[in-house]
Amino acid sequence: MTVAPAAAPAYDRADWASAFRNVGVELDGVELTAARGAIPPELEGTLYRNGPGRLERGGQWVHHPFDGDGMITALRFAGGKAELRNRFVRTEGWQAEEVADKFLYRGVFGTQKPGGAVANAFDLRLKNIANTHVVRLGDQLLALWEAAEPHALDPDTLETRGLSLLDGVLKPGEAFSAHPRFDPGHHGEPRMVTFGVKAGPRSTIRLMEFAVEDDPAAGVKAGQLLSERRDSFGGFAFLHDFAITPNWAVFLQNAVAFNPTGFVLGQKGAAQCLSSKPGEQGQFWLIPRSGEGKPLQIPAPEGFVFHHLNAFEDGEELVVDSIYYDDFPSIGPDVDFRQVDFETIPAGQLVRCRIHLETGAVSKELLEERTCEFAMVNPERQGLEARYSWMAVAEREHGNDPLQAIKKLDLSTGEGQVWSAAPRGFVSEPLMVPRPGASAEDDGWVLCLVWNGARCASDLVILDAASLAEVAVLELPLAVPHGLHGSWVPP
Ligand code: CO
């Protein structure tokens, strides 16, 4: 093995930071043409993206971009054409702050209301900012934020219908994860599997499975709850994501402590009160998806995980691929997020854990050394062993940098291809969209919103999923700040 010399970072910080801005327009069905290449006519459906679109009010910036209000971007593809629309989610907080032109709520990631600790102490309200993910369920689009119920939107116009309790499934204010997993049909019909966490000294996970298609013969409507269960575990749960297999829901409980004193006293955001517990071990919490069966708790390798790639069953073993950090990456109370020093914060790396369900033995293997995040497999392989993964990576092979490239990784050989937006482009989460009727696992496209530092606006890049060759680039008349998650919805 040869080790590449440590190259200098290939980006200009000003280009990266230029994506942190307020979105000032809401576009309504703007037709787009390809600046390069051509939109494949078979690519039919809608790409929905969510992320913070409002980062400043009355001259005050959020402390962390995750405190920015959710804005949905939608790109509808049909007949080789594309149409663009974007809308802020009309949350209660967004509407009130639009009128007041200042922050009226504290942010979970440390944004404070004007007036210092005195003005913030004992205000323990959370602002449901609906900024983390967006998925289609039944006849509505759901803008997700993990600590409270979803906002329902019109899938075509993106108009906010309001908070949704999903036909009485949720109680007002109940936590509903921003990381649903779409089971492609392990038990016959496709499902949306998701969870909510009630965290405390002992934490309860509510696992929920929803129908995603109407099934008139069974009297089932899309969006209907098909099954649920509740399981409790010792310790404060910090669970952002999970993974599924046909029989298991896989959670990784990081070894973190929550000390809310700073939050209560108005000095810190709630998420800034999380810290890693050195010397303590994280735990895999494995919950059987069927109503029967007891959950398992198995010690996990050291490290911190926000996101999983996928999981699958292999005989007596459960295999889960996750993006591991050495430690909990946080931004201190006195740091401007635009000035963050990438060299001093932990980098994400793709790691495979094999969990022996009988013995509880866990082995750990590094799958990808390069800094990465936002990884996915072909959606048809969700919960099953997959050959390929697509992910956002840093341009350099070593060192922690912003995400500037897309990598296709062959999980069986470790070989890969890279498409890069460097030096002036910065990628977001790539989505792999299978070609209709495809039989090969990597037959399809990869769609990615890229921040173009030269234009100070966003490009939608379409790559061939097999070769990562550029198929088309659409230059959007819109500047979408660095975002979070999104999904692809076929017509
Ligand atoms: Co996430």
Tab-separated table of C-alpha atoms and ligand atoms in Angstrom:
chain	number	residue	atom	x	y	z
A	1	MET	CA	0.000	0.000	0.000
A	2	THR	CA	1.292	3.460	-0.848
A	3	VAL	CA	0.478	6.443	1.290
A	4	ALA	CA	-0.198	9.637	-0.625
A	5	PRO	CA	1.742	12.670	0.590
A	6	ALA	CA	-0.313	14.992	2.759
A	7	ALA	CA	-1.527	17.499	0.202
A	8	ALA	CA	-2.679	20.973	1.168
A	9	PRO	CA	-6.448	21.430	1.350
A	10	ALA	CA	-7.837	22.166	-2.130
A	11	TYR	CA	-10.457	24.721	-1.202
A	12	ASP	CA	-10.836	28.349	-0.223
A	13	ARG	CA	-12.616	28.817	3.110
A	14	ALA	CA	-14.443	31.860	1.734
A	15	ASP	CA	-16.070	29.680	-0.959
A	16	TRP	CA	-17.201	27.161	1.669
A	17	ALA	CA	-18.482	29.849	4.052
A	18	SER	CA	-20.309	31.714	1.267
A	19	ALA	CA	-23.015	29.024	1.396
A	20	PHE	CA	-24.055	30.135	4.888
A	21	ARG	CA	-26.697	32.717	4.060
A	22	ASN	CA	-30.384	33.474	4.159
A	23	VAL	CA	-32.538	32.305	1.302
A	24	GLY	CA	-34.393	35.408	0.167
A	25	VAL	CA	-36.740	33.997	-2.476
A	26	GLU	CA	-39.386	31.339	-2.859
A	27	LEU	CA	-39.505	30.099	-6.452
A	28	ASP	CA	-42.597	28.574	-7.955
A	29	GLY	CA	-42.077	26.078	-10.744
A	30	VAL	CA	-39.101	27.622	-12.556
A	31	GLU	CA	-38.158	25.582	-15.636
A	32	LEU	CA	-34.497	24.662	-15.790
A	33	THR	CA	-32.265	23.726	-18.673
A	34	ALA	CA	-28.984	21.851	-18.418
A	35	ALA	CA	-25.904	24.075	-18.487
A	36	ARG	CA	-23.899	20.975	-19.442
A	37	GLY	CA	-25.074	17.580	-20.658
A	38	ALA	CA	-28.754	16.601	-20.850
A	39	ILE	CA	-31.376	15.446	-18.320
A	40	PRO	CA	-32.090	11.728	-18.943
A	41	PRO	CA	-35.708	11.346	-20.137
A	42	GLU	CA	-36.139	8.183	-17.990
A	43	LEU	CA	-35.381	10.176	-14.851
A	44	GLU	CA	-38.952	10.811	-13.673
A	45	GLY	CA	-39.870	11.892	-10.172
A	46	THR	CA	-39.119	14.555	-7.585
A	47	LEU	CA	-35.991	15.244	-5.592
A	48	TYR	CA	-36.852	16.850	-2.242
A	49	ARG	CA	-34.151	18.419	-0.068
A	50	ASN	CA	-34.391	19.911	3.419
A	51	GLY	CA	-31.947	22.118	5.281
A	52	PRO	CA	-31.524	25.399	7.108
A	53	GLY	CA	-32.572	28.314	4.891
A	54	ARG	CA	-32.625	31.149	7.404
A	55	LEU	CA	-29.445	31.694	9.411
A	56	GLU	CA	-29.724	35.311	10.567
A	57	ARG	CA	-32.403	37.552	12.072
A	58	GLY	CA	-32.161	41.246	12.883
A	59	GLY	CA	-28.369	41.126	12.411
A	60	GLN	CA	-27.873	38.153	14.765
A	61	TRP	CA	-26.489	34.918	13.299
A	62	VAL	CA	-27.407	31.456	14.509
A	63	HIS	CA	-24.715	29.895	16.687
A	64	HIS	CA	-24.779	26.747	14.559
A	65	PRO	CA	-26.337	26.256	11.105
A	66	PHE	CA	-28.450	23.352	12.435
A	67	ASP	CA	-30.458	26.049	14.271
A	68	GLY	CA	-31.590	27.509	10.914
A	69	ASP	CA	-35.247	27.221	9.868
A	70	GLY	CA	-36.159	24.405	7.499
A	71	MET	CA	-36.539	25.180	3.807
A	72	ILE	CA	-37.628	22.596	1.251
A	73	THR	CA	-36.189	22.561	-2.264
A	74	ALA	CA	-38.011	20.424	-4.850
A	75	LEU	CA	-36.797	19.511	-8.334
A	76	ARG	CA	-39.386	17.721	-10.437
A	77	PHE	CA	-38.082	15.742	-13.416
A	78	ALA	CA	-40.218	14.614	-16.358
A	79	GLY	CA	-39.576	14.090	-20.055
A	80	GLY	CA	-35.986	15.357	-19.941
A	81	LYS	CA	-37.051	18.589	-18.232
A	82	ALA	CA	-36.788	19.873	-14.682
A	83	GLU	CA	-38.793	22.341	-12.620
A	84	LEU	CA	-37.623	24.030	-9.419
A	85	ARG	CA	-39.630	25.157	-6.397
A	86	ASN	CA	-38.635	26.122	-2.842
A	87	ARG	CA	-40.610	26.999	0.283
A	88	PHE	CA	-39.868	27.642	3.914
A	89	VAL	CA	-41.773	25.393	6.285
A	90	ARG	CA	-44.303	27.682	8.002
A	91	THR	CA	-43.565	26.531	11.532
A	92	GLU	CA	-45.001	28.476	14.458
A	93	GLY	CA	-41.493	29.759	15.252
A	94	TRP	CA	-40.724	30.814	11.678
A	95	GLN	CA	-43.979	32.772	11.383
A	96	ALA	CA	-43.524	34.588	14.689
A	97	GLU	CA	-39.862	35.413	14.023
A	98	GLU	CA	-40.633	36.677	10.499
A	99	VAL	CA	-42.938	39.267	12.054
A	100	ALA	CA	-40.625	40.139	14.952
A	101	ASP	CA	-37.423	40.150	12.825
A	102	LYS	CA	-35.486	38.670	15.725
A	103	PHE	CA	-34.958	35.294	17.389
A	104	LEU	CA	-37.827	34.567	19.782
A	105	TYR	CA	-36.704	31.012	20.550
A	106	ARG	CA	-33.445	29.485	21.695
A	107	GLY	CA	-31.861	26.980	19.305
A	108	VAL	CA	-30.931	23.452	20.343
A	109	PHE	CA	-27.398	24.004	18.972
A	110	GLY	CA	-26.686	27.131	21.002
A	111	THR	CA	-28.447	30.061	19.335
A	112	GLN	CA	-29.667	32.403	22.082
A	113	LYS	CA	-32.375	35.022	22.105
A	114	PRO	CA	-31.052	38.591	22.335
A	115	GLY	CA	-30.454	39.772	25.912
A	116	GLY	CA	-27.859	37.314	27.241
A	117	ALA	CA	-28.267	34.575	29.836
A	118	VAL	CA	-30.873	36.554	31.786
A	119	ALA	CA	-33.212	36.584	28.789
A	120	ASN	CA	-32.586	32.899	28.053
A	121	ALA	CA	-32.517	31.261	31.489
A	122	PHE	CA	-35.460	28.975	32.268
A	123	ASP	CA	-36.909	29.313	28.762
A	124	LEU	CA	-36.932	25.596	28.004
A	125	ARG	CA	-39.243	25.720	24.973
A	126	LEU	CA	-37.898	23.965	21.905
A	127	LYS	CA	-38.482	25.444	18.464
A	128	ASN	CA	-39.629	22.766	16.031
A	129	ILE	CA	-37.650	24.037	13.046
A	130	ALA	CA	-38.520	21.191	10.641
A	131	ASN	CA	-35.093	21.373	8.989
A	132	THR	CA	-33.609	17.867	8.993
A	133	HIS	CA	-35.254	15.609	6.436
A	134	VAL	CA	-38.201	15.453	4.065
A	135	VAL	CA	-40.064	12.296	3.018
A	136	ARG	CA	-43.319	11.390	1.302
A	137	LEU	CA	-45.844	9.395	3.355
A	138	GLY	CA	-49.295	8.829	1.902
A	139	ASP	CA	-50.682	12.030	0.418
A	140	GLN	CA	-48.366	14.314	2.322
A	141	LEU	CA	-44.798	15.426	2.436
A	142	LEU	CA	-43.337	15.375	5.952
A	143	ALA	CA	-40.712	17.907	7.029
A	144	LEU	CA	-38.935	16.175	9.915
A	145	TRP	CA	-37.171	17.322	13.063
A	146	GLU	CA	-36.392	14.578	15.539
A	147	ALA	CA	-37.492	16.109	18.837
A	148	ALA	CA	-41.126	16.774	17.886
A	149	GLU	CA	-43.896	15.848	15.486
A	150	PRO	CA	-43.559	16.384	11.700
A	151	HIS	CA	-44.941	19.247	9.653
A	152	ALA	CA	-47.154	18.139	6.766
A	153	LEU	CA	-46.738	19.878	3.405
A	154	ASP	CA	-48.456	19.674	0.034
A	155	PRO	CA	-46.158	17.486	-2.123
A	156	ASP	CA	-46.799	19.613	-5.235
A	157	THR	CA	-46.944	23.211	-4.004
A	158	LEU	CA	-44.829	22.698	-0.815
A	159	GLU	CA	-47.397	24.731	1.119
A	160	THR	CA	-47.375	23.964	4.840
A	161	ARG	CA	-50.552	22.248	6.014
A	162	GLY	CA	-49.417	22.297	9.642
A	163	LEU	CA	-48.171	20.000	12.364
A	164	SER	CA	-49.259	16.420	11.766
A	165	LEU	CA	-50.064	13.769	14.361
A	166	LEU	CA	-50.335	11.178	11.557
A	167	ASP	CA	-54.013	10.403	12.091
A	168	GLY	CA	-53.677	10.175	15.837
A	169	VAL	CA	-50.556	7.992	15.901
A	170	LEU	CA	-48.592	10.713	17.719
A	171	LYS	CA	-49.406	12.735	20.805
A	172	PRO	CA	-48.918	16.532	20.543
A	173	GLY	CA	-45.201	17.294	20.816
A	174	GLU	CA	-44.158	13.627	20.612
A	175	ALA	CA	-40.657	12.939	19.271
A	176	PHE	CA	-40.584	11.526	15.739
A	177	SER	CA	-37.194	10.709	14.245
A	178	ALA	CA	-35.816	12.559	11.219
A	179	HIS	CA	-34.311	9.293	9.916
A	180	PRO	CA	-37.012	6.928	8.673
A	181	ARG	CA	-35.800	3.889	6.733
A	182	PHE	CA	-37.698	2.581	3.725
A	183	ASP	CA	-37.992	-1.193	3.783
A	184	PRO	CA	-38.288	-2.154	0.090
A	185	GLY	CA	-40.541	-5.152	0.871
A	186	HIS	CA	-38.789	-7.561	3.249
A	187	HIS	CA	-42.207	-8.763	4.432
A	188	GLY	CA	-44.169	-8.367	1.215
A	189	GLU	CA	-45.250	-4.764	1.028
A	190	PRO	CA	-42.825	-1.797	1.247
A	191	ARG	CA	-42.876	0.093	4.547
A	192	MET	CA	-41.549	3.183	6.242
A	193	VAL	CA	-39.890	2.155	9.505
A	194	THR	CA	-39.114	4.885	12.000
A	195	PHE	CA	-38.900	5.671	15.705
A	196	GLY	CA	-39.325	8.246	18.435
A	197	VAL	CA	-37.204	8.557	21.571
A	198	LYS	CA	-38.333	9.605	25.003
A	199	ALA	CA	-34.984	10.299	26.652
A	200	GLY	CA	-34.263	10.362	30.357
A	201	PRO	CA	-32.243	8.435	32.947
A	202	ARG	CA	-34.069	5.516	31.334
A	203	SER	CA	-35.018	5.998	27.670
A	204	THR	CA	-37.881	4.527	25.671
A	205	ILE	CA	-37.786	3.868	21.943
A	206	ARG	CA	-41.083	3.677	20.094
A	207	LEU	CA	-40.582	1.727	16.880
A	208	MET	CA	-43.253	2.362	14.213
A	209	GLU	CA	-43.888	0.792	10.809
A	210	PHE	CA	-46.130	2.531	8.258
A	211	ALA	CA	-47.625	1.381	4.966
A	212	VAL	CA	-46.288	3.419	2.041
A	213	GLU	CA	-48.734	2.073	-0.557
A	214	ASP	CA	-52.492	1.550	-0.620
A	215	ASP	CA	-53.463	-2.116	-0.364
A	216	PRO	CA	-57.248	-2.189	-0.906
A	217	ALA	CA	-57.403	-6.004	-0.584
A	218	ALA	CA	-56.017	-5.752	2.959
A	219	GLY	CA	-57.962	-2.570	3.727
A	220	VAL	CA	-54.684	-0.678	4.178
A	221	LYS	CA	-54.093	2.915	3.139
A	222	ALA	CA	-50.707	4.524	2.508
A	223	GLY	CA	-49.589	6.301	5.664
A	224	GLN	CA	-51.397	3.894	8.002
A	225	LEU	CA	-49.567	2.538	11.059
A	226	LEU	CA	-49.079	-1.222	10.611
A	227	SER	CA	-47.171	-2.111	13.757
A	228	GLU	CA	-45.407	-0.573	16.738
A	229	ARG	CA	-43.609	-1.547	19.918
A	230	ARG	CA	-41.953	0.221	22.841
A	231	ASP	CA	-38.704	-0.819	24.521
A	232	SER	CA	-36.850	0.826	27.390
A	233	PHE	CA	-33.118	0.930	28.054
A	234	GLY	CA	-31.000	2.305	30.881
A	235	GLY	CA	-29.287	5.636	30.208
A	236	PHE	CA	-29.883	8.890	28.362
A	237	ALA	CA	-30.470	8.041	24.710
A	238	PHE	CA	-28.962	10.169	21.966
A	239	LEU	CA	-30.180	8.472	18.794
A	240	HIS	CA	-30.179	10.452	15.550
A	241	ASP	CA	-30.339	7.575	13.079
A	242	PHE	CA	-30.822	3.805	13.013
A	243	ALA	CA	-30.649	0.938	10.530
A	244	ILE	CA	-32.959	-1.916	9.632
A	245	THR	CA	-32.695	-5.505	8.458
A	246	PRO	CA	-35.673	-7.786	7.730
A	247	ASN	CA	-35.800	-8.841	11.405
A	248	TRP	CA	-34.054	-6.112	13.389
A	249	ALA	CA	-34.018	-2.393	14.097
A	250	VAL	CA	-30.419	-1.472	14.947
A	251	PHE	CA	-29.601	1.448	17.255
A	252	LEU	CA	-26.208	2.607	18.435
A	253	GLN	CA	-26.392	4.371	21.763
A	254	ASN	CA	-23.279	6.536	22.016
A	255	ALA	CA	-21.531	6.876	25.378
A	256	VAL	CA	-22.730	10.425	26.037
A	257	ALA	CA	-23.806	12.280	29.124
A	258	PHE	CA	-26.436	15.017	29.232
A	259	ASN	CA	-25.989	17.699	31.855
A	260	PRO	CA	-28.753	20.270	31.340
A	261	THR	CA	-27.532	22.864	33.866
A	262	GLY	CA	-26.066	25.201	31.216
A	263	PHE	CA	-29.244	24.921	29.156
A	264	VAL	CA	-31.512	25.702	32.102
A	265	LEU	CA	-29.357	28.664	33.128
A	266	GLY	CA	-29.442	30.149	29.621
A	267	GLN	CA	-25.743	29.647	28.865
A	268	LYS	CA	-25.857	26.784	26.355
A	269	GLY	CA	-28.148	25.105	23.856
A	270	ALA	CA	-29.543	21.688	24.797
A	271	ALA	CA	-27.275	19.858	22.311
A	272	GLN	CA	-24.234	21.656	23.741
A	273	CYS	CA	-24.963	19.964	27.063
A	274	LEU	CA	-24.068	16.580	25.558
A	275	SER	CA	-20.544	15.348	26.182
A	276	SER	CA	-18.779	12.075	25.634
A	277	LYS	CA	-18.186	9.876	28.663
A	278	PRO	CA	-14.541	8.837	28.426
A	279	GLY	CA	-13.920	5.231	29.377
A	280	GLU	CA	-17.577	4.300	28.983
A	281	GLN	CA	-18.800	2.095	26.214
A	282	GLY	CA	-21.557	2.729	23.719
A	283	GLN	CA	-24.185	0.037	23.255
A	284	PHE	CA	-25.913	-1.542	20.313
A	285	TRP	CA	-29.601	-1.699	21.067
A	286	LEU	CA	-31.148	-4.315	18.807
A	287	ILE	CA	-34.938	-4.408	18.684
A	288	PRO	CA	-36.806	-7.210	16.898
A	289	ARG	CA	-39.144	-5.715	14.303
A	290	SER	CA	-41.835	-8.277	14.994
A	291	GLY	CA	-43.979	-7.886	18.113
A	292	GLU	CA	-42.466	-10.993	19.644
A	293	GLY	CA	-38.897	-11.273	20.782
A	294	LYS	CA	-36.757	-9.499	23.336
A	295	PRO	CA	-34.356	-6.674	22.539
A	296	LEU	CA	-30.607	-7.262	22.853
A	297	GLN	CA	-28.027	-4.919	24.334
A	298	ILE	CA	-24.421	-5.449	23.192
A	299	PRO	CA	-21.357	-3.269	23.945
A	300	ALA	CA	-20.181	-1.315	20.881
A	301	PRO	CA	-16.681	-0.226	19.800
A	302	GLU	CA	-15.499	3.159	21.054
A	303	GLY	CA	-16.410	6.186	18.979
A	304	PHE	CA	-19.352	8.359	18.079
A	305	VAL	CA	-21.954	7.770	15.355
A	306	PHE	CA	-24.617	10.035	13.877
A	307	HIS	CA	-25.392	8.114	10.688
A	308	HIS	CA	-25.486	4.550	9.513
A	309	LEU	CA	-25.015	3.416	5.934
A	310	ASN	CA	-26.932	0.127	6.088
A	311	ALA	CA	-27.278	-3.132	8.008
A	312	PHE	CA	-27.875	-6.738	7.011
A	313	GLU	CA	-28.111	-10.243	8.458
A	314	ASP	CA	-25.374	-12.754	7.731
A	315	GLY	CA	-26.094	-16.084	9.421
A	316	GLU	CA	-25.570	-15.649	13.171
A	317	GLU	CA	-24.198	-12.167	12.626
A	318	LEU	CA	-25.751	-8.776	12.213
A	319	VAL	CA	-23.588	-6.453	10.122
A	320	VAL	CA	-23.927	-2.688	10.481
A	321	ASP	CA	-21.974	-0.078	8.529
A	322	SER	CA	-21.741	3.333	10.187
A	323	ILE	CA	-19.840	6.610	9.936
A	324	TYR	CA	-17.650	6.702	13.024
A	325	TYR	CA	-16.048	9.726	14.686
A	326	ASP	CA	-13.308	9.400	17.303
A	327	ASP	CA	-15.283	11.648	19.612
A	328	PHE	CA	-18.461	13.695	19.800
A	329	PRO	CA	-17.910	16.591	17.370
A	330	SER	CA	-19.269	19.775	18.892
A	331	ILE	CA	-18.774	23.497	18.446
A	332	GLY	CA	-17.990	25.306	21.687
A	333	PRO	CA	-19.986	28.300	22.911
A	334	ASP	CA	-17.329	30.828	21.799
A	335	VAL	CA	-16.561	29.541	18.294
A	336	ASP	CA	-17.982	31.073	15.097
A	337	PHE	CA	-19.030	28.096	12.974
A	338	ARG	CA	-17.698	29.791	9.818
A	339	GLN	CA	-14.229	29.882	11.383
A	340	VAL	CA	-14.201	26.257	12.534
A	341	ASP	CA	-10.794	24.596	12.211
A	342	PHE	CA	-11.414	21.319	10.382
A	343	GLU	CA	-8.058	19.937	11.501
A	344	THR	CA	-9.141	20.046	15.139
A	345	ILE	CA	-12.521	18.345	14.793
A	346	PRO	CA	-12.976	14.598	14.366
A	347	ALA	CA	-13.451	13.231	10.832
A	348	GLY	CA	-16.076	10.666	9.846
A	349	GLN	CA	-14.917	7.282	8.573
A	350	LEU	CA	-16.949	4.364	7.269
A	351	VAL	CA	-16.682	1.380	9.628
A	352	ARG	CA	-18.225	-2.096	9.489
A	353	CYS	CA	-19.214	-3.822	12.743
A	354	ARG	CA	-20.063	-7.513	12.767
A	355	ILE	CA	-22.184	-8.376	15.803
A	356	HIS	CA	-22.482	-12.014	16.783
A	357	LEU	CA	-26.034	-12.334	18.075
A	358	GLU	CA	-25.334	-15.397	20.250
A	359	THR	CA	-22.016	-14.455	21.841
A	360	GLY	CA	-22.256	-10.646	21.689
A	361	ALA	CA	-18.759	-10.490	20.166
A	362	VAL	CA	-18.237	-7.467	17.908
A	363	SER	CA	-15.513	-7.039	15.298
A	364	LYS	CA	-14.723	-3.705	13.664
A	365	GLU	CA	-13.272	-3.076	10.209
A	366	LEU	CA	-12.425	0.221	8.490
A	367	LEU	CA	-14.117	0.321	5.065
A	368	GLU	CA	-13.136	3.807	3.941
A	369	GLU	CA	-10.297	5.888	5.266
A	370	ARG	CA	-11.205	9.107	3.515
A	371	THR	CA	-13.342	11.615	5.454
A	372	CYS	CA	-16.948	10.854	4.548
A	373	GLU	CA	-20.584	11.452	5.504
A	374	PHE	CA	-24.065	10.970	4.043
A	375	ALA	CA	-23.646	7.442	2.666
A	376	MET	CA	-26.349	5.289	1.076
A	377	VAL	CA	-26.879	2.048	-0.803
A	378	ASN	CA	-29.282	1.370	-3.653
A	379	PRO	CA	-32.709	1.762	-1.954
A	380	GLU	CA	-33.673	-1.739	-3.145
A	381	ARG	CA	-30.797	-3.084	-0.967
A	382	GLN	CA	-31.904	-1.301	2.213
A	383	GLY	CA	-31.553	-3.866	5.008
A	384	LEU	CA	-29.841	-6.410	2.741
A	385	GLU	CA	-26.204	-6.931	1.857
A	386	ALA	CA	-25.248	-4.370	-0.781
A	387	ARG	CA	-22.281	-4.373	-3.118
A	388	TYR	CA	-22.047	-0.610	-3.604
A	389	SER	CA	-22.329	2.564	-1.595
A	390	TRP	CA	-22.384	6.215	-2.649
A	391	MET	CA	-21.221	8.899	-0.227
A	392	ALA	CA	-19.978	12.462	0.158
A	393	VAL	CA	-16.207	12.612	0.767
A	394	ALA	CA	-13.421	15.138	1.234
A	395	GLU	CA	-11.253	15.976	-1.765
A	396	ARG	CA	-8.051	14.911	0.015
A	397	GLU	CA	-7.519	11.255	0.818
A	398	HIS	CA	-6.226	12.156	4.280
A	399	GLY	CA	-7.225	14.871	6.688
A	400	ASN	CA	-10.521	16.447	7.646
A	401	ASP	CA	-11.934	18.926	5.121
A	402	PRO	CA	-15.369	20.006	3.918
A	403	LEU	CA	-17.149	17.504	1.662
A	404	GLN	CA	-16.291	18.273	-1.961
A	405	ALA	CA	-16.572	14.999	-3.838
A	406	ILE	CA	-18.813	11.968	-4.355
A	407	LYS	CA	-17.398	8.467	-4.009
A	408	LYS	CA	-18.815	5.189	-5.224
A	409	LEU	CA	-17.337	2.456	-3.053
A	410	ASP	CA	-17.370	-1.240	-3.880
A	411	LEU	CA	-17.956	-2.679	-0.402
A	412	SER	CA	-16.650	-6.108	-1.397
A	413	THR	CA	-13.329	-5.034	-2.962
A	414	GLY	CA	-12.729	-1.602	-1.418
A	415	GLU	CA	-12.254	-0.128	-4.884
A	416	GLY	CA	-13.921	3.091	-5.773
A	417	GLN	CA	-14.452	5.964	-8.163
A	418	VAL	CA	-14.600	9.639	-7.299
A	419	TRP	CA	-16.315	12.611	-8.926
A	420	SER	CA	-15.079	15.896	-7.545
A	421	ALA	CA	-16.542	19.397	-7.347
A	422	ALA	CA	-13.255	20.840	-6.004
A	423	PRO	CA	-11.783	23.367	-5.781
A	424	ARG	CA	-14.809	25.697	-5.697
A	425	GLY	CA	-17.702	23.228	-5.299
A	426	PHE	CA	-19.045	21.674	-2.060
A	427	VAL	CA	-21.323	18.674	-2.154
A	428	SER	CA	-24.324	17.760	-0.024
A	429	GLU	CA	-25.849	14.311	0.596
A	430	PRO	CA	-25.857	12.331	-2.687
A	431	LEU	CA	-28.977	10.319	-3.528
A	432	MET	CA	-28.757	7.172	-5.657
A	433	VAL	CA	-31.817	6.778	-7.897
A	434	PRO	CA	-32.163	3.376	-9.631
A	435	ARG	CA	-33.029	3.440	-13.341
A	436	PRO	CA	-36.622	2.166	-13.803
A	437	GLY	CA	-36.450	-1.545	-14.609
A	438	ALA	CA	-32.738	-1.792	-13.810
A	439	SER	CA	-31.285	-5.159	-12.881
A	440	ALA	CA	-27.720	-4.120	-11.997
A	441	GLU	CA	-27.313	-2.667	-8.504
A	442	ASP	CA	-25.392	0.380	-9.757
A	443	ASP	CA	-27.617	1.126	-12.761
A	444	GLY	CA	-29.108	4.563	-12.253
A	445	TRP	CA	-28.084	8.061	-11.325
A	446	VAL	CA	-26.665	9.962	-8.413
A	447	LEU	CA	-28.300	13.335	-7.754
A	448	CYS	CA	-26.504	15.936	-5.684
A	449	LEU	CA	-26.999	19.605	-4.872
A	450	VAL	CA	-23.588	21.253	-5.058
A	451	TRP	CA	-22.698	24.675	-3.668
A	452	ASN	CA	-20.874	26.453	-6.484
A	453	GLY	CA	-18.510	28.949	-4.828
A	454	ALA	CA	-17.757	30.627	-8.166
A	455	ARG	CA	-21.440	31.442	-8.817
A	456	CYS	CA	-22.435	31.754	-5.150
A	457	ALA	CA	-25.441	29.581	-5.997
A	458	SER	CA	-26.364	25.909	-6.159
A	459	ASP	CA	-25.976	23.421	-9.013
A	460	LEU	CA	-27.858	20.161	-9.350
A	461	VAL	CA	-25.425	17.554	-10.612
A	462	ILE	CA	-26.610	14.289	-12.186
A	463	LEU	CA	-23.988	11.530	-12.341
A	464	ASP	CA	-24.095	8.067	-13.836
A	465	ALA	CA	-24.289	5.846	-10.720
A	466	ALA	CA	-22.080	3.128	-12.226
A	467	SER	CA	-19.199	5.223	-13.582
A	468	LEU	CA	-19.753	8.548	-11.775
A	469	ALA	CA	-19.475	10.216	-15.191
A	470	GLU	CA	-21.206	13.596	-15.315
A	471	VAL	CA	-24.586	13.288	-17.080
A	472	ALA	CA	-25.907	16.825	-16.584
A	473	VAL	CA	-25.353	19.979	-14.544
A	474	LEU	CA	-28.248	22.366	-13.888
A	475	GLU	CA	-27.328	25.814	-12.637
A	476	LEU	CA	-30.113	26.746	-10.225
A	477	PRO	CA	-31.281	30.370	-9.924
A	478	LEU	CA	-31.206	29.728	-6.170
A	479	ALA	CA	-28.597	29.684	-3.401
A	480	VAL	CA	-29.325	26.726	-1.116
A	481	PRO	CA	-27.136	26.760	2.030
A	482	HIS	CA	-25.264	23.572	3.039
A	483	GLY	CA	-28.174	21.220	3.734
A	484	LEU	CA	-29.096	18.052	5.555
A	485	HIS	CA	-31.205	15.205	4.193
A	486	GLY	CA	-33.578	14.592	1.313
A	487	SER	CA	-35.340	11.905	-0.658
A	488	TRP	CA	-36.387	10.825	-4.114
A	489	VAL	CA	-40.055	10.231	-4.847
A	490	PRO	CA	-41.022	8.467	-8.106
A	491	PRO	CA	-44.069	9.866	-9.935
B	1	CO	CO	-28.995	12.964	9.885
